[in-house]
XYZ file of C-alpha atoms in Angstrom:
525
model
C -52.038 96.086 202.254
C -51.072 97.714 205.530
C -52.218 101.240 204.734
C -55.526 102.484 206.165
C -58.344 102.913 203.698
C -59.414 106.569 203.613
C -62.285 107.280 205.971
C -65.230 107.298 203.603
C -68.123 106.588 205.953
C -71.031 108.260 204.180
C -73.666 107.027 206.597
C -74.641 104.101 204.338
C -75.204 101.953 207.424
C -78.024 104.150 208.709
C -80.536 102.740 206.232
C -78.767 99.690 204.824
C -80.222 96.278 204.059
C -77.649 93.842 205.404
C -77.719 90.133 204.559
C -76.432 87.669 207.133
C -74.307 84.857 205.687
C -73.802 81.712 207.756
C -71.001 80.470 205.515
C -71.216 76.787 206.429
C -74.790 76.629 205.143
C -74.886 79.201 202.348
C -73.400 77.523 199.258
C -70.850 74.739 198.762
C -68.349 75.586 196.041
C -66.098 72.512 196.228
C -68.654 69.742 196.710
C -67.620 68.582 200.174
C -71.001 69.369 201.787
C -69.798 72.428 203.689
C -70.528 75.955 202.527
C -67.449 77.976 201.695
C -66.165 81.268 200.343
C -66.082 79.903 196.799
C -69.795 79.235 197.140
C -70.444 82.780 198.316
C -68.403 84.262 195.493
C -70.391 82.228 192.973
C -73.636 83.582 194.427
C -72.661 87.248 194.432
C -74.876 87.899 191.376
C -77.850 86.547 193.339
C -77.057 88.817 196.277
C -76.608 91.812 194.006
C -79.961 91.110 192.344
C -81.569 90.816 195.764
C -80.371 94.388 196.275
C -78.582 94.188 199.620
C -76.058 96.815 200.687
C -73.766 94.640 202.796
C -73.038 91.072 203.868
C -72.504 90.155 207.500
C -70.459 86.970 207.780
C -70.718 84.935 210.952
C -67.217 83.793 212.024
C -65.224 82.386 209.118
C -61.979 82.100 211.084
C -59.954 79.000 211.921
C -61.972 77.101 214.511
C -62.586 73.592 215.883
C -66.306 74.362 215.279
C -67.424 73.402 218.763
C -69.929 76.279 218.570
C -70.454 76.934 214.888
C -67.265 78.971 214.548
C -67.851 81.168 217.598
C -64.896 79.359 219.167
C -62.117 81.180 217.319
C -58.605 79.730 217.273
C -57.031 82.296 214.914
C -58.610 85.596 213.869
C -56.091 86.141 211.092
C -56.770 82.894 209.258
C -59.824 81.564 207.420
C -60.908 78.090 208.467
C -59.681 75.600 205.831
C -63.227 74.248 205.477
C -64.222 77.658 204.111
C -61.143 78.585 202.084
C -58.129 80.840 202.508
C -57.346 84.390 203.509
C -56.592 85.174 199.869
C -60.107 83.995 198.924
C -61.613 86.169 201.656
C -59.757 89.168 200.273
C -61.060 88.391 196.775
C -64.589 88.023 198.104
C -64.431 91.366 199.912
C -63.132 93.079 196.775
C -65.544 91.367 194.353
C -68.519 92.155 196.546
C -67.451 95.789 196.798
C -67.239 95.995 193.011
C -70.938 95.103 193.025
C -71.689 97.781 195.605
C -71.887 95.307 198.499
C -69.851 95.963 201.629
C -68.556 93.325 204.052
C -69.114 93.065 207.802
C -67.202 90.458 209.810
C -67.991 88.979 213.204
C -65.729 89.491 216.227
C -66.182 87.347 219.359
C -64.368 89.298 222.081
C -65.731 87.553 225.177
C -63.894 84.293 224.567
C -61.624 82.307 222.275
C -61.340 78.641 221.399
C -59.662 76.274 223.816
C -57.352 75.609 220.838
C -56.254 79.258 220.693
C -52.476 79.565 221.222
C -52.997 81.724 224.296
C -55.120 79.154 226.079
C -52.913 76.235 225.046
C -49.931 78.088 226.484
C -51.878 78.778 229.680
C -52.686 75.089 230.063
C -49.032 74.211 229.509
C -48.069 76.243 232.551
C -46.841 79.294 230.705
C -47.281 82.901 231.846
C -50.555 83.350 229.978
C -53.032 82.360 232.658
C -53.599 86.010 233.523
C -55.177 86.416 230.072
C -58.090 84.240 231.239
C -59.974 83.655 234.473
C -58.333 80.826 236.405
C -59.311 80.338 240.040
C -59.059 77.729 242.783
C -62.303 75.999 243.631
C -64.386 76.248 246.754
C -65.009 73.473 249.195
C -62.628 71.520 251.419
C -60.638 70.205 248.472
C -61.459 72.825 245.862
C -64.015 70.471 244.376
C -66.695 73.153 243.921
C -66.689 75.872 241.232
C -65.321 79.271 242.304
C -68.807 80.843 242.142
C -72.384 80.134 241.095
C -72.199 81.523 237.548
C -74.043 79.470 234.951
C -73.129 78.939 231.310
C -75.387 80.456 228.649
C -75.519 76.923 227.231
C -76.548 75.313 230.527
C -74.585 73.949 233.475
C -71.799 75.621 235.475
C -69.680 78.286 233.800
C -66.541 76.658 235.180
C -64.459 73.620 234.219
C -61.836 72.052 236.459
C -58.390 71.157 235.169
C -56.244 68.213 236.321
C -54.066 70.587 238.362
C -57.114 71.541 240.435
C -57.707 75.043 239.093
C -60.950 76.037 237.377
C -61.377 78.287 234.337
C -64.361 80.448 233.391
C -66.473 79.956 230.257
C -69.803 81.754 230.000
C -70.543 79.572 226.974
C -69.146 76.084 226.184
C -66.096 74.650 228.006
C -64.286 74.879 224.663
C -64.720 78.693 224.823
C -62.655 80.084 227.724
C -63.453 83.690 228.649
C -60.774 86.303 228.163
C -59.694 88.652 230.942
C -60.481 92.106 229.590
C -58.721 93.790 232.504
C -55.430 92.714 230.912
C -53.927 95.241 228.461
C -52.678 92.501 226.115
C -56.262 91.375 225.496
C -57.292 94.905 224.573
C -54.290 95.464 222.321
C -54.786 92.163 220.514
C -58.371 92.974 219.611
C -57.502 96.447 218.365
C -54.853 94.822 216.181
C -57.424 92.319 214.881
C -59.742 95.174 213.934
C -56.965 96.882 211.994
C -56.065 93.593 210.275
C -59.552 93.272 208.781
C -60.150 96.962 208.128
C -56.945 97.010 206.082
C -58.413 94.214 203.971
C -61.413 96.314 203.041
C -63.926 95.243 205.649
C -66.509 97.988 206.157
C -67.803 96.972 209.567
C -67.721 94.591 212.508
C -70.523 92.851 214.351
C -69.617 92.458 218.039
C -70.794 89.189 219.575
C -72.105 89.187 223.170
C -71.015 92.797 223.431
C -72.260 93.368 226.997
C -70.481 90.397 228.614
C -66.760 91.138 228.311
C -65.943 92.801 231.630
C -66.085 90.861 234.907
C -66.061 91.966 238.531
C -62.479 91.122 239.604
C -63.813 89.539 242.798
C -65.996 87.143 240.748
C -68.819 87.210 243.315
C -71.867 84.941 243.193
C -74.690 86.233 241.023
C -77.051 85.335 243.841
C -75.339 87.888 246.065
C -77.603 90.375 244.329
C -74.985 93.091 244.351
C -75.083 95.839 241.731
C -73.730 96.188 239.130
C -74.052 92.674 237.755
C -70.738 90.788 238.030
C -70.453 90.216 234.272
C -73.315 91.885 232.373
C -73.188 95.524 231.210
C -70.382 96.742 233.428
C -69.321 100.368 233.115
C -65.697 99.585 232.282
C -66.887 98.119 228.962
C -67.420 101.565 227.517
C -63.714 102.363 227.597
C -63.146 99.308 225.409
C -65.648 100.452 222.802
C -64.367 104.028 222.829
C -60.926 102.690 221.941
C -62.442 100.522 219.219
C -64.378 103.464 217.807
C -61.164 105.437 217.457
C -59.725 102.604 215.375
C -62.856 102.283 213.228
C -62.974 106.017 212.568
C -59.533 105.848 210.952
C -60.987 103.548 208.299
C -64.529 104.850 207.987
C -65.754 101.521 209.375
C -68.762 100.823 211.562
C -69.885 98.545 214.405
C -73.099 96.721 215.217
C -73.297 95.289 218.707
C -75.170 92.254 219.982
C -76.485 93.887 223.150
C -79.269 92.099 225.042
C -80.363 94.517 227.788
C -83.851 95.173 229.194
C -82.871 98.659 230.430
C -83.282 100.981 227.446
C -81.231 103.757 229.005
C -78.318 101.395 229.633
C -78.701 100.007 226.108
C -78.477 103.479 224.568
C -75.154 104.146 226.292
C -73.470 101.722 223.889
C -74.654 103.902 221.001
C -73.178 107.205 222.098
C -71.310 109.041 219.318
C -67.903 107.769 220.443
C -68.885 104.104 220.922
C -70.788 101.611 218.730
C -72.632 102.906 215.671
C -75.590 100.545 215.966
C -76.872 97.601 218.007
C -79.315 94.841 217.239
C -82.906 95.504 218.231
C -84.080 92.317 219.904
C -87.387 93.653 221.227
C -88.776 93.700 217.682
C -87.508 90.202 216.914
C -88.961 88.761 220.115
C -92.331 90.478 219.750
C -95.415 88.327 219.079
C -97.647 88.935 216.050
C -99.761 91.544 217.799
C -100.391 95.087 216.560
C -100.246 96.795 219.946
C -97.109 94.952 221.013
C -95.361 95.640 217.723
C -96.245 99.335 217.807
C -94.937 99.594 221.357
C -91.725 97.861 220.316
C -91.272 100.211 217.365
C -91.996 103.332 219.438
C -89.721 102.247 222.265
C -86.924 101.369 219.857
C -87.054 104.727 218.091
C -87.290 106.570 221.408
C -84.288 104.837 222.949
C -82.134 105.572 219.894
C -83.172 109.214 219.513
C -81.115 110.737 222.381
C -77.850 109.388 220.975
C -78.702 109.954 217.320
C -78.184 106.316 216.383
C -80.331 104.546 213.795
C -82.479 101.621 214.838
C -81.941 98.143 213.425
C -84.722 95.708 212.550
C -84.374 91.962 212.298
C -86.867 89.111 212.113
C -84.480 86.182 212.416
C -80.840 85.164 212.733
C -78.688 82.050 213.147
C -79.726 81.672 216.805
C -83.500 82.006 216.406
C -86.345 79.802 215.177
C -87.147 80.862 211.611
C -89.851 83.476 211.127
C -92.274 81.336 209.121
C -92.315 78.689 211.839
C -92.424 81.166 214.713
C -95.313 83.158 213.281
C -97.179 79.974 212.425
C -97.437 78.933 216.054
C -100.332 79.720 218.356
C -97.864 81.531 220.623
C -95.820 83.646 218.226
C -93.702 85.278 220.904
C -90.032 84.361 221.111
C -88.961 81.992 223.839
C -86.137 79.486 223.651
C -88.217 77.234 225.894
C -90.856 76.897 223.135
C -88.358 75.380 220.709
C -89.589 71.867 221.396
C -89.356 69.068 218.874
C -92.442 68.740 216.697
C -94.064 71.983 217.859
C -97.227 72.263 215.722
C -96.946 75.021 213.148
C -99.333 76.277 210.484
C -96.827 77.044 207.721
C -99.411 78.721 205.491
C -100.324 81.119 208.300
C -96.669 81.623 209.206
C -95.792 82.402 205.599
C -98.544 85.014 205.256
C -97.393 86.698 208.423
C -93.714 86.488 207.484
C -94.467 88.178 204.154
C -96.328 90.973 205.924
C -93.572 91.281 208.536
C -90.992 91.656 205.774
C -92.815 94.698 204.389
C -93.236 96.111 207.887
C -89.558 95.825 208.794
C -88.325 97.123 205.438
C -90.554 100.217 205.736
C -89.226 101.270 209.149
C -86.522 103.929 209.593
C -83.071 102.480 210.153
C -81.120 99.443 208.980
C -82.610 96.013 208.280
C -80.846 92.653 208.665
C -82.030 89.681 206.595
C -80.863 86.214 207.631
C -80.030 83.932 204.725
C -83.048 81.899 203.653
C -85.595 84.317 205.050
C -85.965 85.713 201.537
C -86.880 82.155 200.473
C -89.479 81.728 203.213
C -87.653 78.756 204.717
C -89.291 77.170 207.775
C -87.437 75.764 210.776
C -86.199 72.235 210.061
C -86.486 69.312 212.449
C -82.996 67.799 212.764
C -82.674 64.080 213.568
C -81.341 63.612 217.082
C -78.182 61.895 215.879
C -77.345 64.784 213.535
C -77.652 67.721 215.959
C -74.347 69.534 216.407
C -75.345 72.580 218.449
C -73.831 72.308 221.977
C -76.993 73.836 223.441
C -78.735 70.508 222.824
C -76.188 68.375 224.671
C -75.679 70.765 227.565
C -79.437 71.031 228.125
C -79.675 67.283 228.518
C -81.595 67.067 225.261
C -84.445 69.356 226.338
C -83.413 72.151 223.944
C -83.246 71.123 220.274
C -80.621 73.784 219.709
C -80.209 76.160 216.813
C -79.382 73.817 213.950
C -82.958 73.941 212.660
C -82.391 77.440 211.255
C -78.930 76.571 209.921
C -79.852 73.923 207.345
C -78.021 74.479 204.019
C -79.910 76.590 201.495
C -81.782 75.214 198.474
C -80.561 76.827 195.261
C -81.754 74.637 192.373
C -84.893 72.516 192.548
C -83.775 69.855 190.072
C -80.200 69.365 191.247
C -78.923 66.958 193.920
C -79.156 68.386 197.422
C -81.268 71.209 195.996
C -78.193 72.703 194.363
C -76.319 73.361 197.608
C -73.300 71.322 196.485
C -72.165 68.082 198.101
C -74.210 66.124 200.646
C -74.937 68.835 203.248
C -73.365 68.759 206.703
C -76.902 69.097 208.118
C -79.693 67.116 206.419
C -82.142 69.031 204.261
C -85.776 68.082 204.986
C -87.965 66.342 202.452
C -89.483 68.908 200.135
C -86.660 71.429 200.649
C -86.275 71.783 196.871
C -89.713 73.408 196.714
C -88.118 76.503 198.279
C -85.237 76.631 195.762
C -84.068 80.063 194.671
C -84.158 79.222 190.952
C -87.800 78.212 191.131
C -88.762 81.260 193.195
C -86.926 83.614 190.847
C -89.368 82.644 188.096
C -92.451 83.101 190.287
C -93.626 86.729 190.700
C -95.661 85.699 193.744
C -92.792 84.009 195.614
C -91.159 85.173 198.821
C -87.941 85.866 196.902
C -89.771 88.077 194.412
C -91.407 89.937 197.294
C -88.058 90.639 198.968
C -86.475 91.758 195.703
C -89.339 94.137 195.016
C -89.427 95.478 198.563
C -85.697 96.177 198.704
C -85.894 97.903 195.306
C -88.842 100.071 196.385
C -87.588 100.791 199.904
C -86.147 104.213 198.936
C -89.772 105.379 198.458
C -89.862 105.771 202.260
C -86.992 108.247 202.215
C -84.825 108.818 205.267
C -87.254 110.813 207.381
C -89.153 109.998 210.577
C -92.184 107.785 210.992
C -95.664 109.236 211.545
C -98.451 106.957 212.732
C -101.809 107.224 211.016
C -105.236 106.571 212.575
C -106.123 102.908 212.061
C -108.654 100.319 213.281
C -107.760 97.956 216.113
C -105.248 95.365 215.000
C -103.880 97.528 212.184
C -100.569 99.377 211.935
C -100.424 102.315 209.528
C -97.694 104.895 209.153
C -96.170 107.225 206.634
C -92.618 108.205 205.810
C -91.870 110.718 203.058
C -94.552 110.128 200.407
C -95.058 106.420 201.138
C -97.464 104.618 203.461
C -97.197 101.201 205.060
C -100.333 99.439 206.320
C -100.245 96.067 208.075
C -103.445 94.284 209.021
C -102.894 91.906 211.930
C -106.621 91.554 212.598
C -108.940 88.788 211.399
C -111.167 90.963 209.193
C -110.332 92.996 206.053
C -109.907 96.766 206.342
C -110.219 99.645 203.891
C -107.013 101.204 202.607
C -106.276 104.867 203.411
C -106.346 107.441 200.632
C -103.476 106.964 198.211
C -102.451 107.602 194.609
C -100.716 104.303 193.820
C -100.411 100.757 195.113
C -96.679 100.067 195.276
C -96.475 96.546 196.720
C -98.519 94.078 198.723
C -97.574 90.954 200.651
C -100.755 89.212 199.496
C -103.742 89.978 197.270
C -106.453 92.408 198.274
C -109.971 91.052 198.552
C -112.596 91.526 195.830
C -113.672 94.815 197.429
C -110.117 96.191 197.347
C -109.686 95.812 201.104
C -106.585 94.592 202.949
C -107.102 91.083 204.388
C -105.769 89.938 207.739
C -102.077 89.027 208.041
C -101.314 91.150 204.983
C -99.296 94.327 204.413
C -99.299 96.925 201.666
C -97.103 99.804 200.552
C -98.846 102.825 199.037
C -97.824 106.131 197.526
C -99.632 109.053 199.166
């Protein structure tokens, strides 16, 4: 430990299938109802058989869990609920022996209110300059310093007993760091080295466009440009410094960058900054052929000038699950549509999710698969008294939050709690065992079998560009290398293009050999 791993980046990340692990809900190895590293280690054979190239772990660090671990108290320690640092090192090594790399999550915008830096700042120490403390406005300082709003609802400021306010773009338990301070920059570079030296192959950067703030902290409603805290130019110096560290170890970055301006988005992917960034336009696109094609074309076009590969994702730990989303009348993505009891046609959503899996896995670039998507899990309705996501409370109960996609996984149909382990920290819905991995593994027509086959056959598409083929309205058809992908989003069946072999289909063809609606197929030319 302590010596850099030789830089062996062979470009694996350009076409990788990366599996997102939300540790708390993946598998419980010690029976306490909380997923842990022992549970992940026990399921490494499953992940290897699935065929993924890497695992992305959402934060596994010591945390009070006020925001699912995204309130980090110590980046160099594993939360005791998950295990120990020694177990994390074993997991990284054991996964690598199976050809699976590890990506960890870094949350640079903020830390936990229990972080030693913030506790020292509250105690009157010299550390307040590491955060954003300000006096309030109004006659007695009773108003927040500006009009910034939290991403979770309500003001982005909390007042302390001494009268000062501190900034938190997320929950009050997540104070924002001051990235103009050199100690903040040095600490994060040291954290990167700490994990790279333990064999981590990459880092996912949370809220990557929010770190830098206008030092004057002006009101958003002032309308001045650039934005006071989104996508500020000084951010790029941070990521250039990070890239220099990563290059020493052959490690890579994927950024969470939500920006509508494609040119600004692409700047984060220049050769000396982040390697990749999540593609949210594809995830948020409704089940519509024209809209999906536009999203794909725009994504490839915005990545081309900087030579970065695109990423494709259908779901993650913050988003309503794909089966549920695609089973709604309005299949576009909108947090406001996440109402309790939203009617969903799960059969329709499942057909579309199966087709979408083949579409995403055929596209050029990297693909991220959120745990449980390969099982076709729907969004779960969480009883009001069991919701933990702070988005629910801070919205006054109008937003159900994100717990519905974080329900612990079903592993064994005939075991208690569907084989997850102890009684899960979030309740599993009735009928959850029907989605169990052991049952699906024996069913060649299951969602799990489809994902396994698709990941195995994905190399048929090679590493070349995408070429669109003529197709009827409502149909997407393209070729890469010697393989073709056809997705029928229309209501009526369509004829297949000329081909020599049927490689894989998301659902059966009709009796005339045509491709039904909401179905995808892979063909060899």
